[in-house]
Amino acid sequence: DMSTSPRRPGDTQAGPCPACGEIREARTGTAGRITLSYLTNCACRRQAIADFDRAQSEMRFRDRCARFAVAFGDAIRPMAGKSLANFERRTGAVEAADDARRFVANLPERLSQGEGLVFSGLPGTGKTHLATAIASSCWALDRVVIHVSVQPLLERFKILWGDGTALNKLHRALATVDLLVLDDIGQEVNAAREASSLFGVLDSRYDKRRSTILTTNLDATQFREHYGAAIVSRLRERAQWTALTADDYRPSLRREW
């Protein structure tokens, strides 16, 4: 109980705490057939309990990161440099930015329900920036994120294809991580067998209610033609499709060639 604690040796007197001055009251209670006497917690005792709980939570978070890192290496890391605050709200990107803000505003519930987003648009419209910003918000809540581009991921599936143990470990990490961000889905080349593993991951995340963020250069029609009705049906149930039609921001960052 955060407001009370059993008496300890030398902790038998009700009255003001010598450290913070808050009054501690003597009370009794029962736990089954056992009668306990205790003092209510003062401010410094409540703070000590909160600090201990926070330290335990951080330790569990680090342990989870370490377990996922065994299977996925450097994709397990906090994102930096891209946030919703520094996203340029250009014409054609405002609606997507607002969708991302609404998603983050209620992030714990979104994650618990396995909801997601699909950012669609041509290169340079800001899809990856928004996906990264959401990932950063998840890290701030001590949620583990895997953020990876699809083509390198499929290459990893290909390398591990003959190693069932390693492949299963990779699949398990992708299927269970709190948030999976798949960048540039739809750009994979000559990887039909490996793509079937990716579809298996998406299917498992659907069953387990795990949130997934996708970015793609495909529009909705192209996406359905590329992946088929089954995958699209699962995504439509849990993920919101949002299209970016902004101009490519990258040419503005460099001189004309």
Short mmCIF file of C-alpha atoms in Angstrom, two decimals:
data_model
loop_
_atom_site.label_atom_id
_atom_site.label_comp_id
_atom_site.label_asym_id
_atom_site.label_seq_id
_atom_site.Cartn_x
_atom_site.Cartn_y
_atom_site.Cartn_z
CA ASP A 1 0.00 0.00 0.00
CA MET A 2 1.43 3.38 -1.00
CA SER A 3 -0.13 5.22 1.95
CA THR A 4 0.77 2.87 4.80
CA SER A 5 3.55 0.53 5.85
CA PRO A 6 4.00 -2.01 8.72
CA ARG A 7 5.89 -0.84 11.77
CA ARG A 8 9.55 -1.61 11.88
CA PRO A 9 11.88 -1.86 14.91
CA GLY A 10 12.33 1.63 16.31
CA ASP A 11 9.36 2.83 14.23
CA THR A 12 6.62 2.54 16.86
CA GLN A 13 5.77 6.12 17.72
CA ALA A 14 3.03 8.07 16.01
CA GLY A 15 3.66 11.74 15.52
CA PRO A 16 5.65 14.04 13.24
CA CYS A 17 8.30 12.48 10.99
CA PRO A 18 11.71 13.82 12.04
CA ALA A 19 12.70 14.20 8.35
CA CYS A 20 9.66 15.88 6.74
CA GLY A 21 7.47 16.83 9.71
CA GLU A 22 4.30 15.18 8.40
CA ILE A 23 2.18 13.49 11.08
CA ARG A 24 2.22 9.67 11.01
CA GLU A 25 -0.84 8.05 12.56
CA ALA A 26 -0.92 4.65 14.31
CA ARG A 27 -3.49 2.26 12.86
CA THR A 28 -4.33 -1.45 12.84
CA GLY A 29 -5.51 -3.72 10.07
CA THR A 30 -5.85 -7.39 9.18
CA ALA A 31 -4.30 -9.59 6.52
CA GLY A 32 -6.23 -12.83 6.63
CA ARG A 33 -6.10 -13.95 10.26
CA ILE A 34 -3.14 -11.74 11.08
CA THR A 35 -3.60 -8.39 12.80
CA LEU A 36 -1.05 -5.76 11.89
CA SER A 37 -0.24 -2.46 13.50
CA TYR A 38 1.25 0.21 11.29
CA LEU A 39 1.93 3.89 10.85
CA THR A 40 0.60 5.90 7.93
CA ASN A 41 3.32 6.93 5.52
CA CYS A 42 4.65 10.47 5.56
CA ALA A 43 5.73 12.47 2.53
CA CYS A 44 9.35 11.29 2.60
CA ARG A 45 8.30 7.64 2.98
CA ARG A 46 5.88 7.96 0.05
CA GLN A 47 8.65 9.53 -2.03
CA ALA A 48 11.05 6.71 -1.12
CA ILE A 49 8.47 4.12 -2.20
CA ALA A 50 7.82 5.99 -5.46
CA ASP A 51 11.57 6.20 -6.16
CA PHE A 52 11.95 2.47 -5.52
CA ASP A 53 9.03 1.62 -7.82
CA ARG A 54 10.43 3.87 -10.55
CA ALA A 55 13.86 2.26 -10.25
CA GLN A 56 12.29 -1.20 -10.53
CA SER A 57 10.32 -0.11 -13.59
CA GLU A 58 13.46 1.26 -15.26
CA MET A 59 15.31 -1.97 -14.51
CA ARG A 60 12.53 -4.03 -16.10
CA PHE A 61 12.58 -1.71 -19.14
CA ARG A 62 16.34 -2.11 -19.56
CA ASP A 63 15.99 -5.88 -19.26
CA ARG A 64 13.32 -5.91 -21.98
CA CYS A 65 15.52 -3.76 -24.24
CA ALA A 66 18.40 -6.15 -23.71
CA ARG A 67 16.29 -9.18 -24.60
CA PHE A 68 15.05 -7.60 -27.83
CA ALA A 69 18.56 -6.37 -28.68
CA VAL A 70 19.81 -9.98 -28.67
CA ALA A 71 17.54 -10.62 -31.66
CA PHE A 72 17.62 -7.22 -33.29
CA GLY A 73 20.79 -5.36 -32.42
CA ASP A 74 21.00 -1.66 -33.20
CA ALA A 75 17.35 -1.34 -34.28
CA ILE A 76 16.60 -1.25 -30.54
CA ARG A 77 17.46 2.34 -29.71
CA PRO A 78 15.76 5.64 -28.90
CA MET A 79 15.18 7.88 -31.90
CA ALA A 80 16.59 11.40 -31.96
CA GLY A 81 16.27 14.57 -34.00
CA LYS A 82 12.73 14.12 -35.30
CA SER A 83 9.69 15.11 -33.28
CA LEU A 84 6.17 16.36 -33.84
CA ALA A 85 7.32 19.74 -32.56
CA ASN A 86 9.88 20.21 -35.33
CA PHE A 87 7.79 18.69 -38.14
CA GLU A 88 7.18 21.28 -40.86
CA ARG A 89 3.43 21.58 -41.36
CA ARG A 90 3.58 22.08 -45.12
CA THR A 91 0.59 21.99 -47.45
CA GLY A 92 -0.23 18.35 -48.05
CA ALA A 93 1.25 17.17 -44.73
CA VAL A 94 -0.93 18.94 -42.14
CA GLU A 95 -3.60 16.24 -41.93
CA ALA A 96 -1.01 13.50 -41.42
CA ALA A 97 0.71 15.58 -38.73
CA ASP A 98 -2.62 16.03 -36.96
CA ASP A 99 -3.28 12.28 -37.17
CA ALA A 100 0.12 11.63 -35.58
CA ARG A 101 -0.59 14.16 -32.79
CA ARG A 102 -3.93 12.54 -32.02
CA PHE A 103 -2.27 9.13 -31.93
CA VAL A 104 0.40 10.31 -29.47
CA ALA A 105 -2.08 12.26 -27.34
CA ASN A 106 -3.67 8.97 -26.26
CA LEU A 107 -0.65 6.73 -26.78
CA PRO A 108 -0.99 4.25 -23.88
CA GLU A 109 -4.54 3.33 -24.93
CA ARG A 110 -3.56 3.17 -28.60
CA LEU A 111 -0.76 0.73 -27.77
CA SER A 112 -2.97 -1.37 -25.50
CA GLN A 113 -5.51 -1.74 -28.32
CA GLY A 114 -2.87 -2.53 -30.94
CA GLU A 115 -3.81 0.48 -33.09
CA GLY A 116 -1.48 1.82 -35.75
CA LEU A 117 -0.99 4.20 -38.66
CA VAL A 118 0.01 3.87 -42.31
CA PHE A 119 1.71 6.95 -43.76
CA SER A 120 1.48 6.96 -47.56
CA GLY A 121 3.19 9.39 -49.91
CA LEU A 122 6.00 10.00 -52.34
CA PRO A 123 9.61 10.30 -51.09
CA GLY A 124 10.37 13.44 -49.10
CA THR A 125 6.83 14.14 -47.90
CA GLY A 126 7.63 13.53 -44.21
CA LYS A 127 6.41 9.98 -43.64
CA THR A 128 9.50 8.73 -41.81
CA HIS A 129 9.73 11.91 -39.74
CA LEU A 130 6.21 11.34 -38.36
CA ALA A 131 6.81 7.63 -37.77
CA THR A 132 10.05 8.41 -35.94
CA ALA A 133 8.34 11.06 -33.82
CA ILE A 134 5.73 8.54 -32.68
CA ALA A 135 8.49 6.03 -31.91
CA SER A 136 10.26 8.63 -29.77
CA SER A 137 7.06 9.21 -27.81
CA CYS A 138 6.86 5.46 -27.14
CA TRP A 139 10.43 5.41 -25.83
CA ALA A 140 9.50 8.27 -23.49
CA LEU A 141 6.85 5.96 -21.98
CA ASP A 142 9.40 3.15 -21.48
CA ARG A 143 7.97 1.15 -24.37
CA VAL A 144 10.36 -0.80 -26.59
CA VAL A 145 10.42 0.06 -30.31
CA ILE A 146 11.91 -1.71 -33.31
CA HIS A 147 12.35 0.72 -36.21
CA VAL A 148 13.64 -0.84 -39.42
CA SER A 149 13.47 -0.45 -43.19
CA VAL A 150 11.72 -3.34 -44.90
CA GLN A 151 14.32 -4.25 -47.53
CA PRO A 152 17.18 -4.79 -45.01
CA LEU A 153 14.75 -6.70 -42.83
CA LEU A 154 13.91 -9.05 -45.68
CA GLU A 155 17.63 -9.50 -46.32
CA ARG A 156 17.97 -10.62 -42.72
CA PHE A 157 15.13 -13.11 -43.19
CA LYS A 158 16.98 -14.43 -46.23
CA ILE A 159 20.26 -14.85 -44.32
CA LEU A 160 18.52 -16.68 -41.47
CA TRP A 161 16.26 -18.83 -43.63
CA GLY A 162 18.18 -22.03 -42.92
CA ASP A 163 18.52 -21.35 -39.18
CA GLY A 164 15.15 -22.12 -37.64
CA THR A 165 16.14 -21.08 -34.11
CA ALA A 166 17.48 -17.67 -35.13
CA LEU A 167 14.57 -17.07 -37.51
CA ASN A 168 12.04 -17.89 -34.79
CA LYS A 169 13.83 -15.56 -32.36
CA LEU A 170 13.69 -12.74 -34.90
CA HIS A 171 10.03 -13.43 -35.64
CA ARG A 172 9.20 -13.45 -31.91
CA ALA A 173 10.93 -10.09 -31.37
CA LEU A 174 9.12 -8.48 -34.29
CA ALA A 175 5.78 -9.98 -33.28
CA THR A 176 5.86 -8.95 -29.62
CA VAL A 177 7.74 -5.62 -29.38
CA ASP A 178 5.54 -2.78 -28.09
CA LEU A 179 5.76 -0.79 -31.34
CA LEU A 180 7.07 -1.95 -34.72
CA VAL A 181 7.90 0.73 -37.31
CA LEU A 182 8.36 -0.65 -40.83
CA ASP A 183 9.81 1.93 -43.19
CA ASP A 184 9.36 1.85 -46.97
CA ILE A 185 7.09 -1.17 -47.12
CA GLY A 186 6.30 -1.92 -50.74
CA GLN A 187 9.87 -1.36 -51.99
CA GLU A 188 11.03 -4.94 -51.51
CA VAL A 189 12.55 -6.58 -54.61
CA ASN A 190 12.68 -10.31 -55.50
CA ALA A 191 11.87 -11.41 -51.98
CA ALA A 192 8.61 -13.34 -52.19
CA ARG A 193 9.72 -16.04 -49.75
CA GLU A 194 11.08 -13.55 -47.23
CA ALA A 195 8.00 -11.35 -47.64
CA SER A 196 5.88 -14.29 -46.48
CA SER A 197 7.76 -14.13 -43.16
CA LEU A 198 6.98 -10.42 -42.93
CA PHE A 199 3.31 -11.13 -43.52
CA GLY A 200 3.50 -13.73 -40.76
CA VAL A 201 4.87 -11.05 -38.41
CA LEU A 202 2.03 -8.65 -39.28
CA ASP A 203 -0.50 -11.43 -38.77
CA SER A 204 0.98 -12.29 -35.36
CA ARG A 205 0.95 -8.63 -34.31
CA TYR A 206 -2.70 -8.44 -35.33
CA ASP A 207 -3.54 -11.48 -33.18
CA LYS A 208 -1.53 -10.15 -30.21
CA ARG A 209 -2.89 -6.58 -30.53
CA ARG A 210 0.52 -5.01 -31.02
CA SER A 211 0.79 -1.57 -32.63
CA THR A 212 2.47 -1.16 -36.00
CA ILE A 213 3.42 1.98 -37.93
CA LEU A 214 4.06 1.64 -41.68
CA THR A 215 5.44 4.09 -44.24
CA THR A 216 4.99 3.42 -47.94
CA ASN A 217 5.33 5.12 -51.33
CA LEU A 218 2.28 3.17 -52.54
CA ASP A 219 -1.18 4.65 -52.62
CA ALA A 220 -4.13 2.67 -51.24
CA THR A 221 -4.95 0.97 -54.55
CA GLN A 222 -1.34 0.01 -55.24
CA PHE A 223 -0.97 -1.28 -51.68
CA ARG A 224 -3.99 -3.59 -52.05
CA GLU A 225 -2.72 -4.87 -55.41
CA HIS A 226 0.75 -5.46 -53.97
CA TYR A 227 -0.22 -7.25 -50.74
CA GLY A 228 -3.69 -8.64 -51.29
CA ALA A 229 -6.98 -8.41 -49.46
CA ALA A 230 -6.00 -10.45 -46.37
CA ILE A 231 -3.21 -8.14 -45.17
CA VAL A 232 -5.18 -5.01 -46.11
CA SER A 233 -8.20 -6.25 -44.16
CA ARG A 234 -6.14 -6.70 -40.99
CA LEU A 235 -4.49 -3.31 -41.37
CA ARG A 236 -7.77 -1.51 -42.02
CA GLU A 237 -9.28 -2.90 -38.83
CA ARG A 238 -6.51 -1.55 -36.54
CA ALA A 239 -4.55 1.07 -38.51
CA GLN A 240 -5.54 4.42 -39.95
CA TRP A 241 -4.42 5.22 -43.48
CA THR A 242 -3.19 8.80 -43.90
CA ALA A 243 -1.83 10.20 -47.15
CA LEU A 244 0.79 12.92 -47.53
CA THR A 245 0.71 14.90 -50.77
CA ALA A 246 3.32 17.54 -49.89
CA ASP A 247 6.21 18.35 -52.23
CA ASP A 248 9.59 16.71 -51.59
CA TYR A 249 11.28 18.79 -48.88
CA ARG A 250 14.81 17.58 -49.72
CA PRO A 251 15.52 19.75 -52.78
CA SER A 252 14.98 22.82 -50.59
CA LEU A 253 17.85 21.66 -48.37
CA ARG A 254 20.49 21.73 -51.11
CA ARG A 255 21.50 23.66 -54.21
CA GLU A 256 20.00 22.77 -57.54
CA TRP A 257 22.11 20.20 -59.38
#
